[in-house]
mmCIF file of C-alpha atoms in Angstrom:
data_model
loop_
_atom_site.group_PDB
_atom_site.id
_atom_site.type_symbol
_atom_site.label_atom_id
_atom_site.label_comp_id
_atom_site.label_asym_id
_atom_site.label_seq_id
_atom_site.Cartn_x
_atom_site.Cartn_y
_atom_site.Cartn_z
ATOM 1 C CA MET A 1 -15.713 22.617 28.608
ATOM 2 C CA SER A 2 -15.170 19.008 27.544
ATOM 3 C CA THR A 3 -18.439 19.041 25.632
ATOM 4 C CA LEU A 4 -17.475 22.311 23.933
ATOM 5 C CA ILE A 5 -14.082 20.929 22.893
ATOM 6 C CA LEU A 6 -15.580 17.733 21.479
ATOM 7 C CA GLY A 7 -18.255 19.740 19.663
ATOM 8 C CA LEU A 8 -15.692 22.035 18.040
ATOM 9 C CA LEU A 9 -13.581 19.017 17.125
ATOM 10 C CA PHE A 10 -16.552 17.367 15.415
ATOM 11 C CA VAL A 11 -17.285 20.545 13.451
ATOM 12 C CA ALA A 12 -13.651 20.723 12.337
ATOM 13 C CA ILE A 13 -13.684 17.079 11.211
ATOM 14 C CA TYR A 14 -16.951 17.564 9.352
ATOM 15 C CA THR A 15 -15.568 20.638 7.599
ATOM 16 C CA LEU A 16 -12.301 18.980 6.581
ATOM 17 C CA SER A 17 -13.620 15.535 5.615
ATOM 18 C CA PRO A 18 -17.223 15.765 4.386
ATOM 19 C CA GLY A 19 -16.698 13.051 1.769
ATOM 20 C CA GLU A 20 -15.551 10.445 4.270
ATOM 21 C CA ILE A 21 -18.378 11.255 6.686
ATOM 22 C CA TYR A 22 -20.950 11.020 3.886
ATOM 23 C CA TYR A 23 -19.482 7.646 2.844
ATOM 24 C CA ASP A 24 -19.458 6.328 6.436
ATOM 25 C CA PRO A 25 -20.526 8.438 9.467
ATOM 26 C CA LEU A 26 -18.328 6.304 11.705
ATOM 27 C CA TYR A 27 -15.357 8.200 10.290
ATOM 28 C CA ALA A 28 -16.326 11.162 12.491
ATOM 29 C CA VAL A 29 -16.782 8.869 15.516
ATOM 30 C CA PHE A 30 -13.338 7.315 15.091
ATOM 31 C CA ALA A 31 -11.702 10.707 14.581
ATOM 32 C CA VAL A 32 -13.259 12.169 17.756
ATOM 33 C CA PHE A 33 -12.489 9.048 19.775
ATOM 34 C CA ALA A 34 -8.890 9.143 18.538
ATOM 35 C CA PHE A 35 -8.612 12.601 20.107
ATOM 36 C CA THR A 36 -10.025 11.333 23.405
ATOM 37 C CA SER A 37 -7.561 8.413 23.271
ATOM 38 C CA VAL A 38 -4.663 10.872 23.249
ATOM 39 C CA VAL A 39 -6.235 12.621 26.244
ATOM 40 C CA ASP A 40 -6.470 9.286 28.071
ATOM 41 C CA LEU A 41 -2.834 8.518 27.292
ATOM 42 C CA LEU A 42 -1.827 11.885 28.766
ATOM 43 C CA ILE A 43 -3.847 11.093 31.897
ATOM 44 C CA ALA A 44 -2.114 7.729 32.317
ATOM 45 C CA LEU A 45 1.357 9.181 31.737
ATOM 46 C CA GLN A 46 0.660 11.960 34.215
ATOM 47 C CA GLU A 47 -0.597 9.610 36.916
ATOM 48 C CA ASP A 48 2.541 7.484 36.543
ATOM 49 C CA GLY A 49 4.791 10.539 36.725
ATOM 50 C CA TYR A 50 5.932 10.638 33.088
ATOM 51 C CA ALA A 51 4.123 13.933 32.381
ATOM 52 C CA VAL A 52 3.260 16.837 34.682
ATOM 53 C CA GLY A 53 0.490 19.416 34.718
ATOM 54 C CA PHE A 54 -1.535 18.415 31.660
ATOM 55 C CA MET A 55 -4.655 16.882 33.229
ATOM 56 C CA ASP A 56 -4.386 17.683 36.959
ATOM 57 C CA PHE A 57 -7.594 19.679 37.129
ATOM 58 C CA PHE A 58 -9.658 17.107 35.236
ATOM 59 C CA THR A 59 -8.493 14.100 37.278
ATOM 60 C CA LYS A 60 -8.924 15.910 40.599
ATOM 61 C CA GLU A 61 -12.179 17.779 39.973
ATOM 62 C CA GLY A 62 -13.764 15.926 37.060
ATOM 63 C CA GLU A 63 -13.128 12.173 37.216
ATOM 64 C CA PRO A 64 -10.994 11.289 40.258
ATOM 65 C CA TYR A 65 -11.574 7.557 39.746
ATOM 66 C CA LEU A 66 -9.242 7.761 36.728
ATOM 67 C CA ARG A 67 -6.446 8.047 39.288
ATOM 68 C CA THR A 68 -6.992 4.488 40.474
ATOM 69 C CA ALA A 69 -4.783 1.686 39.176
ATOM 70 C CA HIS A 70 -7.658 0.350 37.072
ATOM 71 C CA GLY A 71 -8.366 3.826 35.688
ATOM 72 C CA VAL A 72 -4.716 4.289 34.736
ATOM 73 C CA PHE A 73 -4.585 1.033 32.804
ATOM 74 C CA ILE A 74 -7.814 1.541 30.891
ATOM 75 C CA CYS A 75 -6.349 4.918 29.893
ATOM 76 C CA TYR A 76 -3.187 3.184 28.706
ATOM 77 C CA TRP A 77 -5.239 0.704 26.673
ATOM 78 C CA ASP A 78 -7.406 3.438 25.201
ATOM 79 C CA GLY A 79 -4.405 5.605 24.396
ATOM 80 C CA THR A 80 -2.507 2.836 22.614
ATOM 81 C CA VAL A 81 -4.610 -0.064 21.313
ATOM 82 C CA HIS A 82 -7.817 1.896 20.727
ATOM 83 C CA TYR A 83 -5.863 4.777 19.221
ATOM 84 C CA VAL A 84 -4.220 2.480 16.661
ATOM 85 C CA LEU A 85 -7.588 0.883 15.868
ATOM 86 C CA TYR A 86 -9.226 4.290 15.342
ATOM 87 C CA LEU A 87 -6.495 5.383 12.953
ATOM 88 C CA ALA A 88 -6.643 2.068 11.079
ATOM 89 C CA MET A 89 -10.429 2.161 10.724
ATOM 90 C CA ALA A 90 -10.480 5.837 9.720
ATOM 91 C CA GLY A 91 -7.762 5.096 7.170
ATOM 92 C CA ALA A 92 -9.781 2.172 5.807
ATOM 93 C CA ILE A 93 -12.833 4.416 5.379
ATOM 94 C CA HIS A 94 -10.688 7.021 3.608
ATOM 95 C CA ARG A 95 -9.430 4.333 1.185
ATOM 96 C CA ARG A 96 -12.924 2.818 0.871
ATOM 97 C CA LYS A 97 -11.764 -0.540 2.250
ATOM 98 C CA ARG A 98 -13.295 -3.011 4.678
ATOM 99 C CA TYR A 99 -12.645 -2.701 8.395
ATOM 100 C CA ARG A 100 -15.246 -5.095 9.780
ATOM 101 C CA ASN A 101 -12.796 -7.316 11.672
ATOM 102 C CA LEU A 102 -11.047 -4.336 13.257
ATOM 103 C CA GLY A 103 -14.429 -2.873 14.150
ATOM 104 C CA LEU A 104 -15.594 -6.059 15.870
ATOM 105 C CA TYR A 105 -12.409 -6.272 17.936
ATOM 106 C CA TRP A 106 -12.738 -2.602 18.933
ATOM 107 C CA LEU A 107 -16.410 -3.061 19.783
ATOM 108 C CA GLY A 108 -15.706 -5.885 22.215
ATOM 109 C CA SER A 109 -12.826 -4.028 23.835
ATOM 110 C CA PHE A 110 -14.768 -0.776 24.195
ATOM 111 C CA ILE A 111 -17.923 -2.374 25.594
ATOM 112 C CA MET A 112 -15.950 -4.413 28.129
ATOM 113 C CA SER A 113 -14.200 -1.306 29.453
ATOM 114 C CA ILE A 114 -17.557 0.455 29.858
ATOM 115 C CA LEU A 115 -19.260 -2.572 31.468
ATOM 116 C CA VAL A 116 -16.632 -2.673 34.195
ATOM 117 C CA PHE A 117 -15.630 0.961 34.629
ATOM 118 C CA LEU A 118 -19.053 2.603 34.999
ATOM 119 C CA PRO A 119 -20.552 0.122 37.517
ATOM 120 C CA GLY A 120 -17.233 0.110 39.386
ATOM 121 C CA ASN A 121 -17.444 3.890 39.753
ATOM 122 C CA LEU A 122 -20.969 3.669 41.132
ATOM 123 C CA LEU A 123 -20.417 0.699 43.463
ATOM 124 C CA GLY A 124 -16.857 1.167 44.736
ATOM 125 C CA LYS A 125 -15.277 3.514 47.220
ATOM 126 C CA TYR A 126 -15.379 6.365 44.679
ATOM 127 C CA SER A 127 -19.187 6.325 44.497
ATOM 128 C CA SER A 128 -19.251 9.506 46.612
ATOM 129 C CA GLU A 129 -16.886 11.203 44.127
ATOM 130 C CA ILE A 130 -19.302 11.203 41.177
ATOM 131 C CA ARG A 131 -19.138 14.628 39.489
ATOM 132 C CA PRO A 132 -21.045 16.155 36.531
ATOM 133 C CA ALA A 133 -18.211 15.024 34.231
ATOM 134 C CA PHE A 134 -19.442 11.470 34.847
ATOM 135 C CA PHE A 135 -22.337 12.175 32.475
ATOM 136 C CA LEU A 136 -19.852 12.468 29.613
ATOM 137 C CA ALA A 137 -20.010 8.673 29.736
ATOM 138 C CA ILE A 138 -23.535 8.742 28.274
ATOM 139 C CA PRO A 139 -22.341 9.171 24.658
ATOM 140 C CA TYR A 140 -19.684 6.547 25.385
ATOM 141 C CA VAL A 141 -22.531 4.120 26.053
ATOM 142 C CA LEU A 142 -24.861 5.146 23.227
ATOM 143 C CA VAL A 143 -22.334 5.616 20.420
ATOM 144 C CA PRO A 144 -20.838 2.085 20.616
ATOM 145 C CA CYS A 145 -24.353 0.609 20.405
ATOM 146 C CA TRP A 146 -24.987 2.487 17.176
ATOM 147 C CA ALA A 147 -21.473 1.829 15.866
ATOM 148 C CA GLY A 148 -21.757 -1.865 16.696
ATOM 149 C CA MET A 149 -24.969 -2.194 14.694
ATOM 150 C CA ARG A 150 -23.308 -0.547 11.698
ATOM 151 C CA VAL A 151 -20.213 -2.747 11.962
ATOM 152 C CA PHE A 152 -22.244 -5.961 12.243
ATOM 153 C CA ASN A 153 -24.382 -4.942 9.258
ATOM 154 C CA GLN A 154 -21.345 -4.562 7.024
ATOM 155 C CA SER A 155 -20.820 -7.375 4.550
ATOM 156 C CA ARG A 156 -18.240 -9.976 5.407
ATOM 157 C CA ALA A 157 -15.060 -10.343 3.396
ATOM 158 C CA PRO A 158 -15.490 -13.039 0.725
ATOM 159 C CA THR A 159 -13.836 -16.385 1.452
ATOM 160 C CA CYS A 160 -11.952 -18.527 -1.047
ATOM 161 C CA CYS A 161 -13.424 -21.783 0.263
ATOM 162 C CA THR A 162 -15.089 -23.892 -2.414
ATOM 163 C CA PRO A 163 -18.108 -26.078 -1.576
ATOM 164 C CA ASN A 164 -15.908 -29.183 -1.834
ATOM 165 C CA VAL A 165 -13.433 -27.745 0.683
ATOM 166 C CA VAL A 166 -16.286 -26.855 3.052
ATOM 167 C CA GLN A 167 -17.804 -30.340 2.848
ATOM 168 C CA GLU A 168 -14.454 -32.043 3.310
ATOM 169 C CA GLU A 169 -13.567 -29.899 6.330
ATOM 170 C CA GLN A 170 -16.935 -30.375 7.976
ATOM 171 C CA ARG A 171 -16.757 -34.170 7.648
ATOM 172 C CA LYS A 172 -13.758 -34.253 9.977
ATOM 173 C CA GLY A 173 -14.436 -35.142 13.589
ATOM 174 C CA ILE A 174 -12.905 -33.220 16.464
ATOM 175 C CA LEU A 175 -10.164 -35.857 16.905
ATOM 176 C CA ARG A 176 -8.980 -35.216 13.339
ATOM 177 C CA ARG A 177 -8.648 -31.489 14.070
ATOM 178 C CA PRO A 178 -5.970 -31.226 16.776
ATOM 179 C CA VAL A 179 -6.008 -27.404 16.857
ATOM 180 C CA ASP A 180 -9.741 -27.363 17.482
ATOM 181 C CA LEU A 181 -9.390 -30.099 20.089
ATOM 182 C CA ALA A 182 -6.761 -28.042 21.922
ATOM 183 C CA LEU A 183 -9.051 -25.004 21.797
ATOM 184 C CA VAL A 184 -11.972 -27.018 23.200
ATOM 185 C CA ILE A 185 -9.772 -28.186 26.081
ATOM 186 C CA TYR A 186 -8.653 -24.584 26.664
ATOM 187 C CA LEU A 187 -12.237 -23.284 26.626
ATOM 188 C CA THR A 188 -13.278 -25.956 29.131
ATOM 189 C CA LEU A 189 -10.456 -25.129 31.535
ATOM 190 C CA ALA A 190 -10.965 -21.371 31.064
ATOM 191 C CA GLY A 191 -14.661 -21.846 31.788
ATOM 192 C CA PHE A 192 -13.919 -23.560 35.098
ATOM 193 C CA PHE A 193 -11.417 -20.830 35.970
ATOM 194 C CA THR A 194 -14.006 -18.149 35.135
ATOM 195 C CA LEU A 195 -16.636 -19.812 37.296
ATOM 196 C CA PHE A 196 -14.164 -20.263 40.142
ATOM 197 C CA ARG A 197 -13.149 -16.600 40.213
ATOM 198 C CA GLY A 198 -16.787 -15.561 40.013
ATOM 199 C CA LEU A 199 -17.516 -17.648 43.091
ATOM 200 C CA VAL A 200 -14.473 -16.149 44.830
ATOM 201 C CA VAL A 201 -15.771 -12.572 44.518
ATOM 202 C CA LEU A 202 -19.213 -13.778 45.652
ATOM 203 C CA ASP A 203 -17.578 -14.818 48.953
ATOM 204 C CA CYS A 204 -17.827 -18.562 48.449
ATOM 205 C CA PRO A 205 -16.912 -20.113 51.855
ATOM 206 C CA THR A 206 -14.857 -23.050 50.508
ATOM 207 C CA ASP A 207 -11.201 -23.413 51.501
ATOM 208 C CA ALA A 208 -10.028 -23.227 47.870
ATOM 209 C CA CYS A 209 -11.659 -19.808 47.399
ATOM 210 C CA PHE A 210 -10.230 -18.563 50.699
ATOM 211 C CA VAL A 211 -6.705 -19.663 49.807
ATOM 212 C CA TYR A 212 -6.926 -18.206 46.303
ATOM 213 C CA ILE A 213 -8.144 -14.766 47.303
ATOM 214 C CA TYR A 214 -5.540 -14.347 50.042
ATOM 215 C CA GLN A 215 -2.521 -16.058 48.518
ATOM 216 C CA TYR A 216 -2.899 -15.521 44.756
ATOM 217 C CA GLU A 217 -5.256 -12.640 43.877
ATOM 218 C CA PRO A 218 -5.909 -10.415 46.901
ATOM 219 C CA TYR A 219 -6.717 -7.637 44.414
ATOM 220 C CA LEU A 220 -10.169 -9.211 44.079
ATOM 221 C CA GLN A 221 -10.918 -7.758 47.544
ATOM 222 C CA ASP A 222 -9.936 -4.192 46.633
ATOM 223 C CA PRO A 223 -12.780 -1.838 47.699
ATOM 224 C CA VAL A 224 -12.607 0.044 44.372
ATOM 225 C CA ALA A 225 -14.971 -2.741 43.144
ATOM 226 C CA TYR A 226 -13.508 -2.940 39.625
ATOM 227 C CA PRO A 227 -12.053 -6.462 40.074
ATOM 228 C CA LYS A 228 -15.311 -7.777 41.537
ATOM 229 C CA VAL A 229 -17.359 -6.322 38.701
ATOM 230 C CA GLN A 230 -14.828 -7.706 36.219
ATOM 231 C CA MET A 231 -15.121 -11.245 37.554
ATOM 232 C CA LEU A 232 -18.923 -11.059 37.527
ATOM 233 C CA VAL A 233 -18.920 -9.814 33.928
ATOM 234 C CA TYR A 234 -16.664 -12.734 33.061
ATOM 235 C CA MET A 235 -18.996 -15.197 34.775
ATOM 236 C CA PHE A 236 -22.256 -13.903 33.289
ATOM 237 C CA TYR A 237 -21.075 -13.042 29.753
ATOM 238 C CA VAL A 238 -17.727 -14.663 28.914
ATOM 239 C CA LEU A 239 -18.457 -18.040 30.518
ATOM 240 C CA PRO A 240 -21.552 -18.706 28.312
ATOM 241 C CA PHE A 241 -19.521 -17.708 25.262
ATOM 242 C CA PHE A 242 -16.825 -20.242 26.153
ATOM 243 C CA GLY A 243 -19.466 -22.956 26.249
ATOM 244 C CA LEU A 244 -21.037 -21.909 22.945
ATOM 245 C CA ALA A 245 -17.616 -21.585 21.292
ATOM 246 C CA ALA A 246 -16.690 -25.129 22.361
ATOM 247 C CA TYR A 247 -19.966 -26.335 20.831
ATOM 248 C CA ALA A 248 -19.200 -24.468 17.581
ATOM 249 C CA LEU A 249 -15.760 -26.084 17.385
ATOM 250 C CA ILE A 250 -17.284 -29.558 17.649
ATOM 251 C CA PHE A 251 -20.347 -29.195 15.407
ATOM 252 C CA PRO A 252 -19.937 -27.606 11.937
ATOM 253 C CA GLY A 253 -21.830 -24.751 10.370
ATOM 254 C CA CYS A 254 -21.867 -22.272 13.279
ATOM 255 C CA SER A 255 -21.288 -19.237 11.091
ATOM 256 C CA TRP A 256 -21.692 -16.809 14.020
ATOM 257 C CA LEU A 257 -18.468 -17.877 15.744
ATOM 258 C CA PRO A 258 -15.864 -15.904 13.693
ATOM 259 C CA ASP A 259 -17.604 -12.583 14.380
ATOM 260 C CA TRP A 260 -18.221 -13.187 18.064
ATOM 261 C CA ALA A 261 -14.745 -14.641 18.570
ATOM 262 C CA LEU A 262 -13.337 -11.273 17.476
ATOM 263 C CA VAL A 263 -15.701 -9.395 19.797
ATOM 264 C CA PHE A 264 -14.765 -11.509 22.815
ATOM 265 C CA ALA A 265 -11.058 -11.450 21.933
ATOM 266 C CA GLY A 266 -11.164 -7.658 22.166
ATOM 267 C CA ALA A 267 -13.202 -7.795 25.367
ATOM 268 C CA VAL A 268 -10.968 -10.283 27.172
ATOM 269 C CA GLY A 269 -7.780 -8.591 25.922
ATOM 270 C CA GLN A 270 -8.812 -5.228 27.330
ATOM 271 C CA ALA A 271 -10.096 -6.723 30.566
ATOM 272 C CA GLN A 272 -7.010 -8.811 31.253
ATOM 273 C CA PHE A 273 -4.634 -5.960 30.459
ATOM 274 C CA SER A 274 -6.402 -3.705 32.953
ATOM 275 C CA HIS A 275 -6.832 -6.421 35.580
ATOM 276 C CA MET A 276 -3.270 -7.703 35.463
ATOM 277 C CA GLY A 277 -1.772 -4.226 35.407
ATOM 278 C CA ALA A 278 -3.911 -2.932 38.258
ATOM 279 C CA SER A 279 -3.105 -6.015 40.363
ATOM 280 C CA MET A 280 0.578 -5.052 40.378
ATOM 281 C CA HIS A 281 0.438 -1.246 40.136
ATOM 282 C CA VAL A 282 1.783 0.974 42.918
ATOM 283 C CA ARG A 283 -1.568 2.777 43.216
ATOM 284 C CA THR A 284 -3.120 -0.461 44.451
ATOM 285 C CA PRO A 285 -2.635 -0.744 48.244
ATOM 286 C CA PHE A 286 0.172 -3.148 49.102
ATOM 287 C CA THR A 287 -2.138 -5.602 50.879
ATOM 288 C CA TYR A 288 -4.151 -6.080 47.656
ATOM 289 C CA ARG A 289 -1.218 -6.527 45.277
ATOM 290 C CA VAL A 290 -0.117 -9.918 43.987
ATOM 291 C CA PRO A 291 2.272 -11.569 46.512
ATOM 292 C CA ASP A 292 5.817 -12.047 45.268
ATOM 293 C CA ASP A 293 5.743 -15.822 45.665
ATOM 294 C CA ALA A 294 2.505 -16.079 43.623
ATOM 295 C CA TRP A 295 3.526 -13.694 40.852
ATOM 296 C CA ALA A 296 4.558 -16.364 38.320
ATOM 297 C CA CYS A 297 1.354 -18.392 38.802
ATOM 298 C CA PHE A 298 -0.838 -15.284 38.638
ATOM 299 C CA PHE A 299 0.879 -13.913 35.544
ATOM 300 C CA GLY A 300 0.913 -17.248 33.696
ATOM 301 C CA CYS A 301 -2.750 -18.073 34.321
ATOM 302 C CA ASN A 302 -3.995 -14.604 33.425
ATOM 303 C CA LEU A 303 -1.792 -14.372 30.343
ATOM 304 C CA LEU A 304 -3.122 -17.692 29.046
ATOM 305 C CA TYR A 305 -6.642 -16.484 29.817
ATOM 306 C CA ALA A 306 -6.007 -13.415 27.648
ATOM 307 C CA LEU A 307 -4.285 -15.246 24.767
ATOM 308 C CA GLY A 308 -6.855 -18.035 24.352
ATOM 309 C CA PRO A 309 -9.681 -15.942 22.812
ATOM 310 C CA HIS A 310 -7.163 -14.335 20.443
ATOM 311 C CA LEU A 311 -6.009 -17.774 19.275
ATOM 312 C CA LEU A 312 -9.639 -18.770 18.800
ATOM 313 C CA ALA A 313 -10.320 -15.668 16.700
ATOM 314 C CA PHE A 314 -7.177 -16.295 14.632
ATOM 315 C CA ARG A 315 -8.220 -19.890 14.001
ATOM 316 C CA CYS A 316 -11.678 -18.784 12.851
ATOM 317 C CA LEU A 317 -10.224 -16.258 10.389
ATOM 318 C CA TRP A 318 -7.382 -18.502 9.236
ATOM 319 C CA GLN A 319 -9.512 -21.499 8.171
ATOM 320 C CA PRO A 320 -13.184 -20.507 8.196
ATOM 321 C CA ALA A 321 -14.455 -23.439 6.109
ATOM 322 C CA PHE A 322 -15.631 -25.441 9.146
ATOM 323 C CA PHE A 323 -17.872 -22.583 10.286
ATOM 324 C CA LEU A 324 -19.514 -21.804 6.947
ATOM 325 C CA ARG A 325 -23.030 -22.962 6.276
ATOM 326 C CA PRO A 326 -22.817 -26.350 4.560
ATOM 327 C CA PRO A 327 -23.720 -26.185 0.884
ATOM 328 C CA PRO A 328 -26.668 -28.346 -0.250
ATOM 329 C CA GLY A 329 -25.383 -31.683 -1.480
ATOM 330 C CA PRO A 330 -26.882 -34.504 -3.529
ATOM 331 C CA LEU A 331 -28.193 -36.133 -0.352
ATOM 332 C CA ASP A 332 -30.149 -32.998 0.553
ATOM 333 C CA HIS A 333 -31.780 -32.848 -2.895
ATOM 334 C CA HIS A 334 -32.619 -36.554 -2.672
ATOM 335 C CA LYS A 335 -34.355 -36.003 0.651
ATOM 336 C CA LYS A 336 -36.299 -33.055 -0.746
ATOM 337 C CA ASP A 337 -37.505 -35.144 -3.695
ATOM 338 C CA HIS A 338 -38.969 -37.720 -1.293
#
C-alpha cells in the first residue's frame, strides 16, 4: 500500500510539473520526500499523544521500531527540518536557482539518520520485529546516493574574492586568525570526546568510562542499540573529519572543506537532535535516561558538540578565501622558468 501511494504521488507530480522534473529530476525526489516527511511528523505527534488514530496500524504492524524514543525524534527531525529543506530546494528548482548548500546539508543529515537507524533496527532488541515494510528503506538508501552525486556535481556559487585577497588571507598564520584558532581547539576537544564515547560503548574497562556511562549517559546502554551505533558512527566517520578539518584550518588551499563542513554539519545536527531527545524521552526506560543531577553537564556538552560543526560550516561560507586554491604568483612563474 505504501508503495502504491508513493507511486501514485510520483505520477501526480510528474503530470503537474513536467518542466521542473525535466530541468532537474531531483524536483520529483524532493516532492515525494516532502510527503513522507509529513507522514513522519504525524507518526511522531501520534506517539507523543498529540494526534490519535492516524498511523496506528503502520507503527504497530509495519515499522514498530518507529515507536522507540529514537524513532520518534528522527520522525520529528524529518517532519520539520527535512520538510523545510525539501520545500526550499523544490522552490529553488522551480525558480531555476542554486540549492547546492542546502542539498549538501540535507545529504549529510539524511545519510546520518540512515546509517544509525537501519543498523540499529537490525542489531537492537527490535531485530525480531523486522516486517516487509522494512524493505521500503531500500529506496531511502539508493536515492540519496544518486541525489548526492547530482548535488556534488553542481557548480559552486561564484565567490567575490580577488586573487590579492586570497593571497593576503592565506599568508596569515593560525595565531593571526583567532576564529580559526578557536575552531581548531574545539575540533581537538570534540575529537577526544568522540573517541571517549566510542570507547565507552565498546565497554572500555577504565574507571572514567564506567563513571560516565552510569552517571552521565546511561542511555548508551539502552538495548535498542541506536546510541551504540551512533557513537561508533561518530568514532569511525566524524572523528577523522574533525582531524582533517583542523588540518584544513591551519594549512591554506583545502578547497574541499566548505562542502564537507556542510555535509557533516547536517549529519551531526540530526544525530545530536535524535540522541539528546531520546536520552530524555519518556519512551526510554527510566534507568537509561539522563540523571537529574547530570542533566546540565549532558545538555551543555552535547549542545556544544552539535553547534561546533555548524559554526565551522558558517565560517567556511562566510570567508572562503583561505580555502580557495592559491592563484599562481610571480614566484611560481619564476620557479617554472628555472
